[in-house]
Short mmCIF file of C-alpha atoms in Angstrom, two decimals:
data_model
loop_
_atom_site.label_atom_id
_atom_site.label_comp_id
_atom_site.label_asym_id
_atom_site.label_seq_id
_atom_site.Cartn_x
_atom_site.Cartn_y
_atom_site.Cartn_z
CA UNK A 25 48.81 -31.53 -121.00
CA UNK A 26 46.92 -34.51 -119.96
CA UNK A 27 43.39 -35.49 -119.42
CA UNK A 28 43.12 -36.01 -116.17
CA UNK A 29 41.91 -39.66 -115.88
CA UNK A 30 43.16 -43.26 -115.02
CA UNK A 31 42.11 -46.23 -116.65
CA UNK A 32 41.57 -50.17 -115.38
CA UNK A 33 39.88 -52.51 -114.17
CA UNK A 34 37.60 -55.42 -116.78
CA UNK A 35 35.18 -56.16 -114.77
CA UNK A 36 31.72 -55.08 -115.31
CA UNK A 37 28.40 -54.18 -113.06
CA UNK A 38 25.96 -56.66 -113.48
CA UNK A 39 22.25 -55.63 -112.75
CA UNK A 40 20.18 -58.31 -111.18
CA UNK A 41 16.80 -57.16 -110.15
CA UNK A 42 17.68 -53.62 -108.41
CA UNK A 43 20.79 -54.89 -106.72
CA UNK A 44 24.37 -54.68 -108.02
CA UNK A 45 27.26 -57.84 -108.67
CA UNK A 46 30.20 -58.03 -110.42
CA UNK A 47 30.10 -59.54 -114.05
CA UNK A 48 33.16 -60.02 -116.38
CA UNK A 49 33.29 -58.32 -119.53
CA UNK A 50 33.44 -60.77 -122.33
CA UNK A 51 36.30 -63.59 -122.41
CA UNK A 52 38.44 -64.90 -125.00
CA UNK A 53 39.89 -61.17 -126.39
CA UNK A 54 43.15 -59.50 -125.87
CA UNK A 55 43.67 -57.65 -123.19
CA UNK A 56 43.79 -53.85 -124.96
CA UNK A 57 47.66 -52.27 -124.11
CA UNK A 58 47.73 -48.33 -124.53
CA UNK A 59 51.64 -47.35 -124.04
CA UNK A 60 54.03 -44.33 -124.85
CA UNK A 61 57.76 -44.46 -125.64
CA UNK A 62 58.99 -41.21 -125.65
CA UNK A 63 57.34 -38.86 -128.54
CA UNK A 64 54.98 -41.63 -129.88
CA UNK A 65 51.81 -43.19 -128.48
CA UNK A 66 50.79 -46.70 -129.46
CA UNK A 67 46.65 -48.11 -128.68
CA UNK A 68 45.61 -51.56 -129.82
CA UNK A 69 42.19 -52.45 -128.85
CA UNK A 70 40.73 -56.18 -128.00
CA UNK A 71 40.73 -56.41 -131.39
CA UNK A 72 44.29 -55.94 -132.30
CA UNK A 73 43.44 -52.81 -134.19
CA UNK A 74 46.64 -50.33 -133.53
CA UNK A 75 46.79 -46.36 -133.31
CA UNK A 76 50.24 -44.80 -133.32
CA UNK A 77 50.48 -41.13 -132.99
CA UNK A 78 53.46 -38.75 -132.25
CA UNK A 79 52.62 -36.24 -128.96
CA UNK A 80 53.86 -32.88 -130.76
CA UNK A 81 51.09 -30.51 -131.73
CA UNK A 82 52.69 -28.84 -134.35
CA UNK A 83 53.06 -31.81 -136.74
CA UNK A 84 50.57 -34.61 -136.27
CA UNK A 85 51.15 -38.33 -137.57
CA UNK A 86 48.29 -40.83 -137.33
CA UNK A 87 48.81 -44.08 -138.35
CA UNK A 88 45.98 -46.70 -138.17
CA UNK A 89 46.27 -50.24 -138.86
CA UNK A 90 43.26 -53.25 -138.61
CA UNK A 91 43.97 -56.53 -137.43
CA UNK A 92 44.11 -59.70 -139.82
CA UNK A 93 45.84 -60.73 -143.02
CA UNK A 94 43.49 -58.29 -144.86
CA UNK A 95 43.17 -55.44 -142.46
CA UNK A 96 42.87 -51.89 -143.70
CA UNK A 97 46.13 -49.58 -143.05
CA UNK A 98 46.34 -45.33 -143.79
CA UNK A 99 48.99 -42.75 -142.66
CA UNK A 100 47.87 -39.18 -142.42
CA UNK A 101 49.92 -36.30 -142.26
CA UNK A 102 48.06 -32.91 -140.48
CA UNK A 103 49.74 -30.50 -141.68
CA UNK A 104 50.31 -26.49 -141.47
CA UNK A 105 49.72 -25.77 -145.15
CA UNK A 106 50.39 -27.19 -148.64
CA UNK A 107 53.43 -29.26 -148.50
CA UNK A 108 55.13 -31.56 -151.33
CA UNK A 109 57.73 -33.36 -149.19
CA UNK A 110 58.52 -33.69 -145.72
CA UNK A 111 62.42 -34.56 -144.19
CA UNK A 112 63.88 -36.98 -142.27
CA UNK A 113 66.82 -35.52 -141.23
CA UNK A 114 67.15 -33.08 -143.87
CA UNK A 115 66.66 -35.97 -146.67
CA UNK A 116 63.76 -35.74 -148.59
CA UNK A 117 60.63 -38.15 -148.48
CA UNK A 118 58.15 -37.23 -151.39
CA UNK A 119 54.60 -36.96 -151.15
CA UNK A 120 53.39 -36.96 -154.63
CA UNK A 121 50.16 -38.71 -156.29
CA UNK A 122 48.74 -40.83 -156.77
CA UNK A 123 50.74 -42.41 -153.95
CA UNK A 124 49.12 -39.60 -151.36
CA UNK A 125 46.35 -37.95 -151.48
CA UNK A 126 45.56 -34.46 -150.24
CA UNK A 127 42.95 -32.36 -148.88
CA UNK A 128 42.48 -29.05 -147.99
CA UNK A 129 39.96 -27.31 -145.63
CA UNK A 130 39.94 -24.00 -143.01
CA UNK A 131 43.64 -23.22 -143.62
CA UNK A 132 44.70 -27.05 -142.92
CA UNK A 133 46.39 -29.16 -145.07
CA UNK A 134 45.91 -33.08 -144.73
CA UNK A 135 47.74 -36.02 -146.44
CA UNK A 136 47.06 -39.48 -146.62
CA UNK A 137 47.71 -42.65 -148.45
CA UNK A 138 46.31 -46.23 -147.45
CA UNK A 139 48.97 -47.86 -149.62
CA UNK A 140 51.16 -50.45 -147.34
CA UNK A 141 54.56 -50.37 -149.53
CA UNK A 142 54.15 -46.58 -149.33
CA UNK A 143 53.74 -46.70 -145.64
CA UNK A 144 56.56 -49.40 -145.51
CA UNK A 145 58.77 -47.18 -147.14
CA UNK A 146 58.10 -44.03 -145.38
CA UNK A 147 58.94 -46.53 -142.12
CA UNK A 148 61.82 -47.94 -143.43
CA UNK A 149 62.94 -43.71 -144.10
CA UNK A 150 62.33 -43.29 -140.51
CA UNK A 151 63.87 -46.12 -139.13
CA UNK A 152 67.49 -44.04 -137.98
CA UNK A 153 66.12 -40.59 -138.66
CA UNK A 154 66.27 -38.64 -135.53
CA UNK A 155 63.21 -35.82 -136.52
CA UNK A 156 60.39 -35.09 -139.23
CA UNK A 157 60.50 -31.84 -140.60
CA UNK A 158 58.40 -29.49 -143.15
CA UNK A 159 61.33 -28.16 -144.56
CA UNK A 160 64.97 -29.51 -145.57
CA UNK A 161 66.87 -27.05 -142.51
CA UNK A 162 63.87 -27.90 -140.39
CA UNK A 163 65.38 -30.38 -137.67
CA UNK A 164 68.46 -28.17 -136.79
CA UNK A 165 68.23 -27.19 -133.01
CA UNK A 166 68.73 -23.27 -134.41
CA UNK A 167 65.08 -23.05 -136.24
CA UNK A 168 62.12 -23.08 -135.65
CA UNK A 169 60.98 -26.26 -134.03
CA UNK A 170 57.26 -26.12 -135.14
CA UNK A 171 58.75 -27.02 -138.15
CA UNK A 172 59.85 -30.62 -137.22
CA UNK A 173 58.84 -33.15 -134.46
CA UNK A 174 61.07 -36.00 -133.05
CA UNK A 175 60.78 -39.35 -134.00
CA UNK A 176 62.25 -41.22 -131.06
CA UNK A 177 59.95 -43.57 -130.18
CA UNK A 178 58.69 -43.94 -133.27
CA UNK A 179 60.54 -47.72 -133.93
CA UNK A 180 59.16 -49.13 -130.57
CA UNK A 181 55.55 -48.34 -131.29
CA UNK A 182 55.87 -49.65 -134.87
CA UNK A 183 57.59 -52.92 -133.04
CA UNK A 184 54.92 -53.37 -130.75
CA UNK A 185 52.30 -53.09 -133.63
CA UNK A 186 53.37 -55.69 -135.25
CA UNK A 187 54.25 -58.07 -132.73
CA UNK A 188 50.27 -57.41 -131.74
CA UNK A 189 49.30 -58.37 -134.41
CA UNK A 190 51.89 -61.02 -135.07
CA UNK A 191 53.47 -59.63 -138.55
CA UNK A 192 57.19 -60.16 -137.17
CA UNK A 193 59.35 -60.79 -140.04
CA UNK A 194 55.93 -60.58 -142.02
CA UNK A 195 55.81 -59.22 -145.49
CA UNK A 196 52.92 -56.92 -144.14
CA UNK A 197 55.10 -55.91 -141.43
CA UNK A 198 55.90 -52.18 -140.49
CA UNK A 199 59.05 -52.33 -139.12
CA UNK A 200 60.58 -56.27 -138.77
CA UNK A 201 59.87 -56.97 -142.55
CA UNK A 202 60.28 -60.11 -143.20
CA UNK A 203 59.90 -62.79 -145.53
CA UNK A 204 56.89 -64.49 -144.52
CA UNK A 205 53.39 -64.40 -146.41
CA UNK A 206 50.57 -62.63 -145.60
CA UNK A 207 48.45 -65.30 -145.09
CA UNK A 208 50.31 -66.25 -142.29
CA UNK A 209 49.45 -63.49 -140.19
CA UNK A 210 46.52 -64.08 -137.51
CA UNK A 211 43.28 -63.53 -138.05
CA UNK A 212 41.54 -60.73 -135.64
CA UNK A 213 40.48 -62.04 -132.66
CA UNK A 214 37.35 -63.82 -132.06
CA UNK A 215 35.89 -63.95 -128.51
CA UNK A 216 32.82 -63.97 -126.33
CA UNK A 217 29.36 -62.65 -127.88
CA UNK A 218 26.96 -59.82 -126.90
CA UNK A 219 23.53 -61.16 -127.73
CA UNK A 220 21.56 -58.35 -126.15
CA UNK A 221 18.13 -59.66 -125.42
CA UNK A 222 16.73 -56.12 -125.37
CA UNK A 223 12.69 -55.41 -125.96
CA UNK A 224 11.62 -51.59 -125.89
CA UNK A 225 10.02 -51.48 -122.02
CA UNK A 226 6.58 -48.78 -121.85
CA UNK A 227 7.72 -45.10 -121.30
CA UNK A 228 7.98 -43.72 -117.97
CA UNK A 229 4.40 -41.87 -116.61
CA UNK A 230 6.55 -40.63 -113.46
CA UNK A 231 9.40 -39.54 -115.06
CA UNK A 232 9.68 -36.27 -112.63
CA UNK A 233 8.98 -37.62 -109.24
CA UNK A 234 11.61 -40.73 -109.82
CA UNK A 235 14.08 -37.63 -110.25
CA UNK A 236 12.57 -35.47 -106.96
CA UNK A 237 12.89 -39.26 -105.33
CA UNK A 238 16.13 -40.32 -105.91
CA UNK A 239 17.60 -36.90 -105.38
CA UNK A 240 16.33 -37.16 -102.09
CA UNK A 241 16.99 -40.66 -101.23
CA UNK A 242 20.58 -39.70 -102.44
CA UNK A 243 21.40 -36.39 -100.87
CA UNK A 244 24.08 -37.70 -98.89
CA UNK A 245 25.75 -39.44 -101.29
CA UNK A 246 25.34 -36.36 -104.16
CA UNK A 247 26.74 -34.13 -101.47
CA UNK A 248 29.64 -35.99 -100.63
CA UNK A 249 30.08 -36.22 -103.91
CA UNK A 250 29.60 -32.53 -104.74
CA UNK A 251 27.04 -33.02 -107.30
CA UNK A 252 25.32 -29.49 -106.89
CA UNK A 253 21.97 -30.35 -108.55
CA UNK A 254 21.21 -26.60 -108.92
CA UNK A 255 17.45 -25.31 -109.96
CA UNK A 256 19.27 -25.38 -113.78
CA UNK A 257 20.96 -28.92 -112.80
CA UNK A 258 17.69 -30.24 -111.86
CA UNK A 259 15.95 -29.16 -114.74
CA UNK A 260 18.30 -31.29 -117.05
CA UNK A 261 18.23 -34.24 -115.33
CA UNK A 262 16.48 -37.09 -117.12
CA UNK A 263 14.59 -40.62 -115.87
CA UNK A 264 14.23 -43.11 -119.01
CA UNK A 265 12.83 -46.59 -118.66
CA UNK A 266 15.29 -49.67 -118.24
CA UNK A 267 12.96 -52.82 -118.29
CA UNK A 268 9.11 -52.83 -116.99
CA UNK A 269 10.26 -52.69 -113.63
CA UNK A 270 13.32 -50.44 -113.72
CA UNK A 271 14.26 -46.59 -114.21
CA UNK A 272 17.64 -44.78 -115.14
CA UNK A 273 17.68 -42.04 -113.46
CA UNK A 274 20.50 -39.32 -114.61
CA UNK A 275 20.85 -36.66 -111.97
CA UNK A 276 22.56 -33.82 -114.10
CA UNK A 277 25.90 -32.31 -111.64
CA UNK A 278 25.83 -28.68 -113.37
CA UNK A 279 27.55 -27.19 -116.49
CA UNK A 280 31.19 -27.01 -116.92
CA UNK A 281 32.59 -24.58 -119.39
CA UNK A 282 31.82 -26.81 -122.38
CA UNK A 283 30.47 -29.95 -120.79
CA UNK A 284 28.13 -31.59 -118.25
CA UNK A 285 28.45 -34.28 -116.03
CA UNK A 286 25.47 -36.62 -113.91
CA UNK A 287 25.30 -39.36 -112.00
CA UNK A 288 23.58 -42.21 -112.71
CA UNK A 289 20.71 -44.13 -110.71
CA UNK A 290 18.87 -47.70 -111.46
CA UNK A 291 15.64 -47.33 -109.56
CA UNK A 292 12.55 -49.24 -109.33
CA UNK A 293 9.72 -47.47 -110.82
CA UNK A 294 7.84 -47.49 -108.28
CA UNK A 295 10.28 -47.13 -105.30
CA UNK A 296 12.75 -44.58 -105.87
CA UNK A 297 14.44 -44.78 -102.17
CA UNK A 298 15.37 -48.35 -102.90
CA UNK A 299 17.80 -46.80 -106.72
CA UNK A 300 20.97 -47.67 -106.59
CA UNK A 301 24.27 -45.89 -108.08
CA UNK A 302 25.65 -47.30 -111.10
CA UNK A 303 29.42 -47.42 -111.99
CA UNK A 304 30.59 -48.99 -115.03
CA UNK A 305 34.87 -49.40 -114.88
CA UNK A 306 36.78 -48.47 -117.81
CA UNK A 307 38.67 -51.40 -119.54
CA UNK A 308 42.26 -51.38 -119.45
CA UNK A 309 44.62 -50.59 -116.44
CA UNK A 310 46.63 -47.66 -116.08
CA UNK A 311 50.95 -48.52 -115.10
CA UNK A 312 49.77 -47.99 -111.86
CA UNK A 313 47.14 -50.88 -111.82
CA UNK A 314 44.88 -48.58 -109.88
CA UNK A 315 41.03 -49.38 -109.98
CA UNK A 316 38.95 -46.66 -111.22
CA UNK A 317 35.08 -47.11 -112.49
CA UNK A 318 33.14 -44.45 -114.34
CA UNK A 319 30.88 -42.47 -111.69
CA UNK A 320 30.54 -39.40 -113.28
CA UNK A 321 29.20 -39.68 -117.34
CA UNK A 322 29.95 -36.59 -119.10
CA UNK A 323 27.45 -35.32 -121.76
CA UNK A 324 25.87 -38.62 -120.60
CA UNK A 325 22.61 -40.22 -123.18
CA UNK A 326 20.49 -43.27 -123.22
CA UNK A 327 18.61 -44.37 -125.73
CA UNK A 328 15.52 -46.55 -124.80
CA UNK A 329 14.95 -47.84 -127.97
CA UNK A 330 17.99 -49.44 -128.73
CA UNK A 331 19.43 -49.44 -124.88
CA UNK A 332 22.06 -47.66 -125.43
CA UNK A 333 24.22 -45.43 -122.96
CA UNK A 334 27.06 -42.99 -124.50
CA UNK A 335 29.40 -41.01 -122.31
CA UNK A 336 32.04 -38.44 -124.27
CA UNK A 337 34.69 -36.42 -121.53
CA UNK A 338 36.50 -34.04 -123.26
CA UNK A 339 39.97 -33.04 -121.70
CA UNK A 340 39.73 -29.38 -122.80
CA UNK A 341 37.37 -27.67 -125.07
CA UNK A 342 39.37 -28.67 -128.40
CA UNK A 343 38.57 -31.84 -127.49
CA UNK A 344 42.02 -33.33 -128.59
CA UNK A 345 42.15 -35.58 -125.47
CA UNK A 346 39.41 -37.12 -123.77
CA UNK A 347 37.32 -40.57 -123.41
CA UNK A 348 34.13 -41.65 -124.99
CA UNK A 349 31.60 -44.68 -124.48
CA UNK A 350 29.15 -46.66 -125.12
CA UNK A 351 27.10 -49.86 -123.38
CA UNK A 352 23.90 -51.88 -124.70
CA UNK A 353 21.82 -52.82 -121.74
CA UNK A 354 20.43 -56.64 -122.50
CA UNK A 355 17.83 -56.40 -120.17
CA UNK A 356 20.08 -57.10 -117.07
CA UNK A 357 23.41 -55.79 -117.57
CA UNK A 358 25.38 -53.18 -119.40
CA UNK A 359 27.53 -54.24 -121.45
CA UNK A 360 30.36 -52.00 -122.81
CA UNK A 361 30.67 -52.05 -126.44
CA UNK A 362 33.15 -49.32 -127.16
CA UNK A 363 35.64 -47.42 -125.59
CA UNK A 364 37.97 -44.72 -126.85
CA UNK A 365 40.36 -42.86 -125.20
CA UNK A 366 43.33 -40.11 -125.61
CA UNK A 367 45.22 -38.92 -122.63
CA UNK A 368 47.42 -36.59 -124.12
CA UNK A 369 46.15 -32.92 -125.20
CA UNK A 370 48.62 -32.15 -127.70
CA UNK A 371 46.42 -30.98 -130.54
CA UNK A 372 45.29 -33.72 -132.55
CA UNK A 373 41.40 -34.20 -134.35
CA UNK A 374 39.00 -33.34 -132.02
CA UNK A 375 37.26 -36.15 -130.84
CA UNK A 376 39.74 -38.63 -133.00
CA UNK A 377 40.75 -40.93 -129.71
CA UNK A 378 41.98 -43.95 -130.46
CA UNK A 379 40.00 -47.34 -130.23
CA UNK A 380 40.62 -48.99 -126.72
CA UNK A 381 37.57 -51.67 -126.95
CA UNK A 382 35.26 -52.63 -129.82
CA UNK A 383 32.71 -55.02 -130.08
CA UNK A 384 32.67 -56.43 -133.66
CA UNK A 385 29.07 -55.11 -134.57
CA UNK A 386 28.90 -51.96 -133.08
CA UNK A 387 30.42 -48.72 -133.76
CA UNK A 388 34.03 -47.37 -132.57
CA UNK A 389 33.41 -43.62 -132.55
#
């Protein structure tokens, strides 16, 4: 299953006045790369931070790994129930302390280890097995295949990790260990600044009729798009204040079965007729290279004291797949800060997406 969403486009919308122009998100960064080959997704963000997960739910394998000669590194098994190995092709790969750790909680068992030459080695086990498996008859065709997950795949995203981060025939390297020292390896990016210069504007006093306004300045537009705005929709819509002279206006769509969606509205505070829709585009692009902006913000929030906007879309209600966000406004634009996303539902963490974009002083998750 797949949450139903393509990603692209770096641009930004830039607020000047009540009027709309494009802006460009923040130069000098990485452009983030989000691919699968075969059973195993690899993410690395702007930052050269790297996710690689496997797409079976029985089994999951997360491995994360920072950027930079000192960048933190863990592997996490999610396991079934209490295991002490695991087997690559029927050989098996230990998972004792104090090398792993384990943890146990509502009838899961979790192990982990943030130990690179235990992570090296488990790679270097992997390297020409064909399948993981719980148990040493596991990966034969004839049993049960909850019990094992492929790993084909799994050398190309390791590959492409390290060449991000350019540990090729690095000591610190996954895969293409080399001989080279660790200091050698690039430091994590360092780009283009947000310096949000944000002051707290006064509270709305018409917080109600900019709503009733802009709904009806809007109603062709909500009705095209099929935003309902139902007697319940209406009631959870929100206005917050922007600057002195501007409103956000979030015009609530109606429930889903676990969810809500609304469409968003910069208004003058005094002129709700003249708001205009706001549509922030995601930041990397899909194979396709299609353009496709945020319109809709699911279980959408601003914060006027810190001008911050989060958006979270869950793909189902497990929330194993979805997107999340977040933007500082600066007074003129909003600027996206963080963006997460997982398009396969195959039963991982809820709400554990990997890290598409991160600004370095605001949070990923």
């Amino acid at each position: 299953m797949r949450f139903n969403t393509a990603l692209s486009g770096i641009i930004l919308v830039l607020l000047s006045g009540s009027a709309f122009s494009a802006g460009e998100m923040p130069s000098g960064y990485p452009v983030p790369v989000q691919k699968v080959f075969r059973h195993w997704q690899v993410t690395c963000n702007n930052l050269n931070d790297c996710d690689i997960r496997n797409n079976d739910p029985y089994l999951r394998v997360t491995l994360k790994r920072e950027a930079g000669a000192q960048g933190k590194i863990s592997l996490d098994f999610d396991l079934a129930d209490k295991r002490q190995a695991l087997y690559l092709d029927g050989v098996r790969f230990p998972l004792a302390q104090p090398a792993w750790q384990t943890d146990e909680e509502e009838g899961a068992f979790y192990v982990h280890t943030d130990q690179l030459d235990v992570i090296q080695q488990f790679a270097l086990a992997a390297k020409n097995a064909k399948r993981l498996s719980l148990s040493e008859h596991g990966g034969n065709q004839s049993n049960n295949q909850e019990e094992s997950i492929s790993l084909n795949g799994l050398n190309a995203a390791l590959l492409l990790a390290d060449e991000r981060q350019g540990r090729l025939n690095n000591r610190s390297a996954l895969l293409q260990v080399g001989n080279g020292d660790v200091t050698q390896v690039p430091s994590v990016p360092v780009g283009q600044e947000i310096s949000p210069a944000y002051t707290q504007p006064p509270p709305l006093t018409n917080a109600k009729a900019l709503i009733n306004g802009v709904v009806n300045a809007k109603k062709t537009l909500l009705e095209e798009e099929d935003c309902g705005l139902s007697k319940e929709a209406r009631q959870l819509s929100e206005a917050e204040p922007l600057t002195n002279e501007l409103a956000l206006v979030m015009l609530n769509c109606g429930m889903g079965a676990y969810q809500s969606s609304s469409m968003l509205f910069v208004t003058p505070r005094n002129n709700p007729q003249a708001a205009q829709l706001l549509e922030l585009p995601r930041p990397i692009r899909t194979v396709e290279s299609r353009e496709e902006k945020i319109r809709w913000f699911t279980e959408v929030d601003y914060d006027p004291e810190t001008g911050m906007l989060y958006h979270s879309a869950k793909g189902r209600g497990i929330a194993d797949c979805g997107e999340s966000a977040q933007w500082v406004f600066d007074g003129k634009t909003f600027q996206l800060v963080a963006y997460n996303y997982q398009p396969e539902c195959n039963g991982g963490q809820p709400g554990d997406w990997p890290s598409v974009w991160a600004m370095p002083g605001y949070p990923t998750e």
